[in-house]
Amino acid sequence: MKRQLATLVLLGLTTPIAAQWLTLPTPGIPRTADGEADLTAPTPRTADGRPDLSGLWVPVDFAGDLFDPTRVKEWARTLMNEREARFWADNPSFLCLPSGPGYLTRGSTSGGARRIVQSPSMIVFLYSDMIYRQVFMDGRELEPAPFPTWMGYAVGRWAGDTLIVESNGYNDKTWLHRRGLAHTEDLRITERYTRPDFGHLRLEIAYEDPGTFDEPLQAVLEMQLDADNELLESVCNEASKGRSHWGGAITDALDRAVEVAPEILADYVGTYTGYWSGRPFALEIALEDGALLMQRDGVENEQRNGTERLRLIPRSETTFDCSCGWGYTFTRGDDGTVTGLDEVHVSGAWPFTRELQ
């Protein structure tokens, strides 16, 4: 429990809270008859006729093979397993460091909101942890070997209504996603942005890094305009000291695991729905080879291909440690039927209701 509390505290200190208190509507945007933002209105355009990508965007869906561990070289898979075993203690964001290319696929529940500011000569991406990214639109070519930095070097151009961004020059201190996929300084990324209407933005990403994977990996992120909301700052400070209290490993939890009858574990299998940072979210619980596995639905689910799921390690008949660092407690009704589960965070228990089968 002490180890898990330390994990929860660090997660809490590095995760922004949604701006639920704001009441000022976004001015100058199309709205429906009931006053809501009209997300299906035509694509806005700049004075030169280009699609205007400006706005606050949040991810709502994800696809691709970026999170498939079978697509990466053995050294990268081994490192991912080692990082999971330490509950991702060296995640750059937990250390108050920039996430670099990891910002691209951050989910809506992990600081994935981003504001795009567009001008003819430069496009800027702003993130809640006060990190920014510049994309030069002045016609320059991508540097062949720029000095490695956290956020890399990026240039963009238009191909019809699609914005194409090419980037390189990333240092090797960042992760490609929060499950700990490393990369080398040879990483090169190509992004394609299309805005089909007012409220939606599609991002297609291709990753090339011969030192980490044999063939390019792909990711597709669907984003939605977060109208009537603002990007709140998330100041990271205490995590730099809190890491000294980050102890334990998955092997410790496995050593303390208790035996739970198979019929009890089977009772927990199912779909649990709730809200994560104000957005619908689902947890899928499965029983395989006598162990509970969890798949987190939504953008944050990095195992969408089903190639890998999170382990639930029993501390009691109802309480489980997760390889993700959080705790889970199943709840039953008066008749003994499993009715839901609580996901334990530093902010308290986040309830999920079991769907009727």
XYZ file of C-alpha atoms in Angstrom:
357
model
C 0.000 0.000 0.000
C 2.848 2.409 0.826
C 4.348 1.852 -2.609
C 1.013 2.343 -4.302
C 0.272 5.547 -2.389
C 3.587 6.998 -3.534
C 2.673 6.139 -7.104
C -0.761 7.720 -6.767
C 0.616 10.903 -5.257
C 3.089 11.344 -8.107
C 0.400 10.727 -10.680
C -1.822 13.256 -9.002
C 0.903 15.869 -8.921
C 1.605 15.584 -12.631
C -1.965 15.321 -14.023
C -4.000 18.454 -14.836
C -7.599 18.884 -13.715
C -10.212 19.580 -16.374
C -11.429 23.172 -16.528
C -14.933 22.368 -15.320
C -15.456 25.737 -13.602
C -15.261 27.904 -16.718
C -18.568 29.335 -17.909
C -17.471 31.790 -20.609
C -18.577 30.440 -24.016
C -16.021 30.487 -26.806
C -16.864 33.585 -28.865
C -17.300 33.664 -32.611
C -17.984 29.976 -33.272
C -21.007 28.384 -34.983
C -23.661 27.080 -32.624
C -26.744 24.893 -32.808
C -30.239 26.048 -31.905
C -29.715 24.955 -28.296
C -26.552 27.016 -27.960
C -24.038 24.173 -28.165
C -20.993 24.371 -30.416
C -21.894 23.091 -33.885
C -19.146 20.539 -34.409
C -20.461 19.599 -37.862
C -20.330 23.134 -39.253
C -18.038 23.765 -42.248
C -14.286 23.837 -41.793
C -13.078 27.356 -40.951
C -10.467 28.819 -43.263
C -7.774 31.445 -43.063
C -7.521 34.504 -45.295
C -5.394 32.546 -47.782
C -7.988 29.762 -48.020
C -6.161 27.169 -45.919
C -8.034 25.151 -43.285
C -7.653 26.914 -39.940
C -6.547 24.288 -37.411
C -6.538 26.747 -34.506
C -8.362 25.704 -31.360
C -8.233 23.536 -28.258
C -8.277 19.854 -29.227
C -8.738 16.696 -27.158
C -8.234 13.099 -28.375
C -11.345 10.931 -28.556
C -10.175 7.825 -30.431
C -6.968 6.044 -31.324
C -5.870 3.298 -33.702
C -2.617 1.970 -35.114
C 0.259 -0.386 -34.367
C 2.436 2.011 -32.355
C 1.416 0.257 -29.130
C 1.974 -3.266 -30.478
C 5.117 -4.520 -28.673
C 5.650 -7.242 -31.269
C 6.544 -4.558 -33.827
C 9.611 -3.262 -31.977
C 13.092 -4.698 -31.534
C 13.908 -6.960 -28.603
C 15.928 -4.351 -26.699
C 12.961 -1.966 -26.763
C 10.524 -4.661 -25.583
C 12.872 -5.600 -22.754
C 13.150 -1.977 -21.686
C 9.362 -1.571 -21.763
C 8.981 -4.597 -19.478
C 11.606 -3.245 -17.097
C 9.866 0.122 -16.955
C 6.509 -1.509 -16.278
C 8.059 -3.547 -13.468
C 9.137 -0.257 -11.833
C 5.693 1.295 -12.374
C 7.205 3.651 -14.977
C 9.096 5.597 -12.320
C 11.375 7.160 -14.948
C 8.540 8.484 -17.121
C 9.787 11.920 -18.240
C 6.482 13.561 -17.300
C 6.783 12.191 -13.750
C 10.182 13.889 -13.559
C 8.819 17.252 -14.763
C 10.562 16.824 -18.113
C 9.128 17.390 -21.611
C 7.497 14.358 -23.230
C 8.739 15.218 -26.727
C 7.077 12.992 -29.351
C 5.009 11.418 -26.571
C 2.705 14.453 -26.667
C 1.366 13.335 -30.043
C -0.533 10.306 -28.734
C -1.307 11.458 -25.215
C -4.888 10.572 -24.346
C -7.669 12.839 -23.138
C -7.098 11.598 -19.591
C -3.336 12.050 -19.524
C -2.764 15.656 -20.450
C -3.507 15.079 -24.121
C -5.283 18.383 -24.708
C -3.382 20.697 -27.016
C -4.022 24.183 -28.353
C -3.027 24.897 -31.948
C -2.155 28.473 -32.871
C -1.840 28.932 -36.635
C -0.182 31.692 -38.641
C 1.128 31.683 -42.228
C 4.785 31.364 -41.186
C 4.509 29.211 -38.062
C 2.152 26.815 -36.296
C 2.552 26.428 -32.547
C 1.298 23.638 -30.282
C 0.702 24.552 -26.631
C 0.392 21.973 -23.835
C -0.935 22.288 -20.296
C 2.476 21.703 -18.719
C 3.596 24.946 -20.402
C 5.689 23.178 -23.029
C 5.392 24.430 -26.596
C 6.290 23.076 -30.018
C 7.128 25.141 -33.098
C 6.438 24.065 -36.677
C 8.146 26.319 -39.207
C 5.937 27.070 -42.232
C 8.286 29.450 -44.059
C 9.379 26.981 -46.729
C 12.580 25.794 -45.097
C 13.709 22.191 -45.489
C 14.078 19.709 -42.654
C 17.590 19.859 -41.226
C 19.508 16.615 -41.976
C 21.127 16.398 -38.536
C 19.833 19.043 -36.115
C 21.113 19.242 -32.556
C 18.999 16.781 -30.512
C 16.407 18.446 -28.277
C 13.406 17.340 -26.224
C 10.818 18.629 -28.709
C 12.765 18.093 -31.917
C 12.862 20.232 -35.057
C 9.751 20.446 -37.248
C 8.822 21.949 -40.607
C 5.414 21.965 -42.261
C 3.782 22.420 -45.638
C 0.322 22.199 -47.122
C -0.771 19.521 -49.591
C -4.247 20.656 -50.559
C -6.251 20.765 -47.325
C -3.802 18.524 -45.450
C -1.056 19.905 -43.237
C 2.079 17.743 -43.431
C 4.614 18.108 -40.623
C 8.022 16.419 -40.736
C 10.249 16.348 -37.681
C 13.539 14.926 -36.432
C 16.253 15.994 -34.020
C 14.722 14.353 -30.942
C 17.021 13.333 -28.116
C 16.727 9.754 -26.858
C 15.487 10.699 -23.372
C 11.787 10.704 -24.246
C 9.207 7.950 -24.748
C 6.973 7.455 -27.769
C 4.084 6.540 -25.477
C 3.403 6.252 -21.776
C 4.014 2.483 -21.767
C 7.699 3.245 -22.107
C 8.595 2.738 -25.785
C 12.067 4.191 -26.277
C 13.596 5.487 -29.485
C 16.983 6.500 -30.836
C 18.125 9.916 -32.028
C 17.498 8.728 -35.606
C 13.734 9.004 -35.032
C 11.853 10.770 -37.809
C 8.126 11.501 -37.659
C 5.645 12.519 -40.347
C 2.263 13.922 -39.272
C -0.764 14.606 -41.472
C -3.543 16.836 -40.121
C -6.963 17.165 -41.744
C -9.964 19.091 -40.419
C -13.053 17.691 -42.183
C -15.472 20.028 -40.402
C -15.553 22.584 -37.617
C -15.329 20.234 -34.650
C -13.068 17.368 -35.710
C -9.378 16.944 -36.467
C -7.687 13.788 -37.741
C -3.991 13.153 -37.156
C -2.147 10.386 -39.005
C 1.381 9.686 -37.753
C 4.214 7.638 -39.259
C 7.265 6.822 -37.120
C 10.596 5.821 -38.664
C 13.465 4.660 -36.456
C 15.553 1.743 -37.816
C 17.255 1.320 -34.457
C 13.961 0.641 -32.669
C 11.653 -0.987 -35.240
C 12.272 -2.671 -38.574
C 9.367 -1.028 -40.384
C 7.620 2.308 -39.841
C 4.889 2.295 -37.207
C 1.561 4.049 -37.610
C -0.882 5.835 -35.345
C -4.168 7.588 -36.077
C -5.634 10.018 -33.570
C -9.140 11.428 -33.866
C -9.567 14.703 -31.990
C -12.532 16.898 -31.134
C -12.693 20.632 -30.576
C -13.068 21.346 -26.858
C -15.265 24.403 -27.239
C -16.227 26.543 -24.237
C -13.172 25.339 -22.361
C -9.632 26.541 -21.785
C -6.181 25.019 -21.413
C -5.239 25.203 -17.734
C -1.631 25.197 -16.643
C -0.258 22.141 -14.876
C 2.789 23.102 -12.817
C 5.128 20.188 -12.148
C 7.379 20.708 -9.139
C 6.978 18.289 -6.252
C 7.461 15.196 -8.406
C 11.153 16.022 -8.649
C 11.450 15.354 -4.911
C 8.671 12.824 -4.647
C 10.522 10.329 -6.811
C 12.743 9.474 -3.821
C 9.638 7.931 -2.226
C 8.765 5.938 -5.337
C 9.627 2.422 -4.277
C 8.623 -1.124 -5.008
C 8.091 -3.103 -8.160
C 5.521 -5.394 -9.679
C 7.465 -8.351 -8.320
C 6.788 -7.037 -4.794
C 3.054 -7.026 -5.472
C 3.264 -10.525 -6.927
C 5.101 -11.748 -3.837
C 2.298 -10.390 -1.634
C -0.510 -11.668 -3.850
C -3.186 -13.753 -2.158
C -5.052 -16.719 -3.567
C -8.574 -15.927 -4.743
C -10.997 -18.656 -5.739
C -11.536 -18.913 -9.514
C -15.307 -18.578 -9.121
C -14.845 -15.239 -7.331
C -12.521 -13.958 -10.037
C -15.030 -15.064 -12.669
C -17.674 -12.884 -11.002
C -15.628 -9.796 -11.844
C -15.479 -10.416 -15.600
C -17.365 -7.811 -17.582
C -17.548 -4.215 -18.746
C -17.474 -1.315 -16.295
C -18.341 2.216 -17.400
C -17.861 5.595 -15.813
C -16.259 8.975 -16.340
C -12.548 9.813 -16.407
C -11.802 13.572 -16.285
C -15.401 14.257 -17.295
C -15.422 11.954 -20.321
C -17.060 8.520 -20.803
C -14.662 5.673 -20.183
C -14.852 1.879 -19.996
C -12.844 -0.879 -18.340
C -12.937 -4.421 -19.718
C -12.138 -7.152 -17.190
C -11.241 -10.635 -18.457
C -10.109 -13.859 -16.783
C -7.338 -15.800 -18.500
C -5.194 -18.589 -17.061
C -6.485 -17.886 -13.566
C -5.597 -14.170 -13.610
C -7.627 -10.999 -14.092
C -6.590 -8.766 -16.987
C -7.880 -5.282 -17.674
C -8.157 -3.332 -20.886
C -8.813 0.390 -20.490
C -11.048 1.582 -23.294
C -10.687 5.051 -24.758
C -7.732 6.971 -26.096
C -5.543 6.007 -23.166
C -5.855 2.330 -24.016
C -2.459 1.555 -25.457
C -3.353 -2.108 -25.926
C -6.170 -1.554 -28.411
C -4.820 -4.386 -30.548
C -5.327 -6.803 -27.667
C -1.661 -7.793 -27.735
C -1.092 -6.763 -24.125
C -3.337 -5.924 -21.179
C -2.872 -4.650 -17.655
C -2.525 -7.157 -14.848
C -4.660 -7.074 -11.710
C -2.831 -8.607 -8.751
C -5.042 -9.644 -5.793
C -4.398 -8.116 -2.361
C -7.674 -9.547 -1.059
C -10.838 -11.022 -2.546
C -12.006 -7.549 -3.576
C -8.892 -5.339 -3.775
C -6.271 -5.555 -6.513
C -3.016 -3.858 -7.436
C -2.615 -2.944 -11.101
C 0.536 -2.948 -13.171
C -0.510 0.609 -14.100
C 0.157 1.731 -10.510
C -3.447 2.313 -9.403
C -5.592 0.205 -7.122
C -8.964 -1.358 -7.907
C -11.707 -2.461 -5.511
C -14.756 -4.412 -6.672
C -18.106 -3.700 -5.022
C -21.166 -5.910 -4.505
C -24.810 -5.164 -3.877
C -26.923 -6.434 -0.987
C -27.666 -9.620 -2.923
C -23.952 -10.322 -3.467
C -23.954 -9.412 -7.163
C -20.930 -7.484 -8.433
C -22.194 -3.970 -9.165
C -19.050 -2.004 -9.952
C -15.473 -1.175 -9.110
C -13.563 1.813 -7.774
C -10.353 3.025 -9.388
C -8.263 4.478 -6.556
C -6.489 7.787 -7.210
C -4.883 10.352 -4.962
C -8.065 12.388 -5.429
C -10.193 9.508 -4.150
C -12.097 6.567 -5.568
C -13.380 6.956 -9.121
C -16.480 4.725 -9.471
C -17.290 2.549 -12.476
C -20.635 0.764 -12.844
C -20.841 -2.768 -14.173
C -22.844 -3.093 -17.363
C -25.682 -5.601 -17.311
C -24.940 -8.692 -19.360
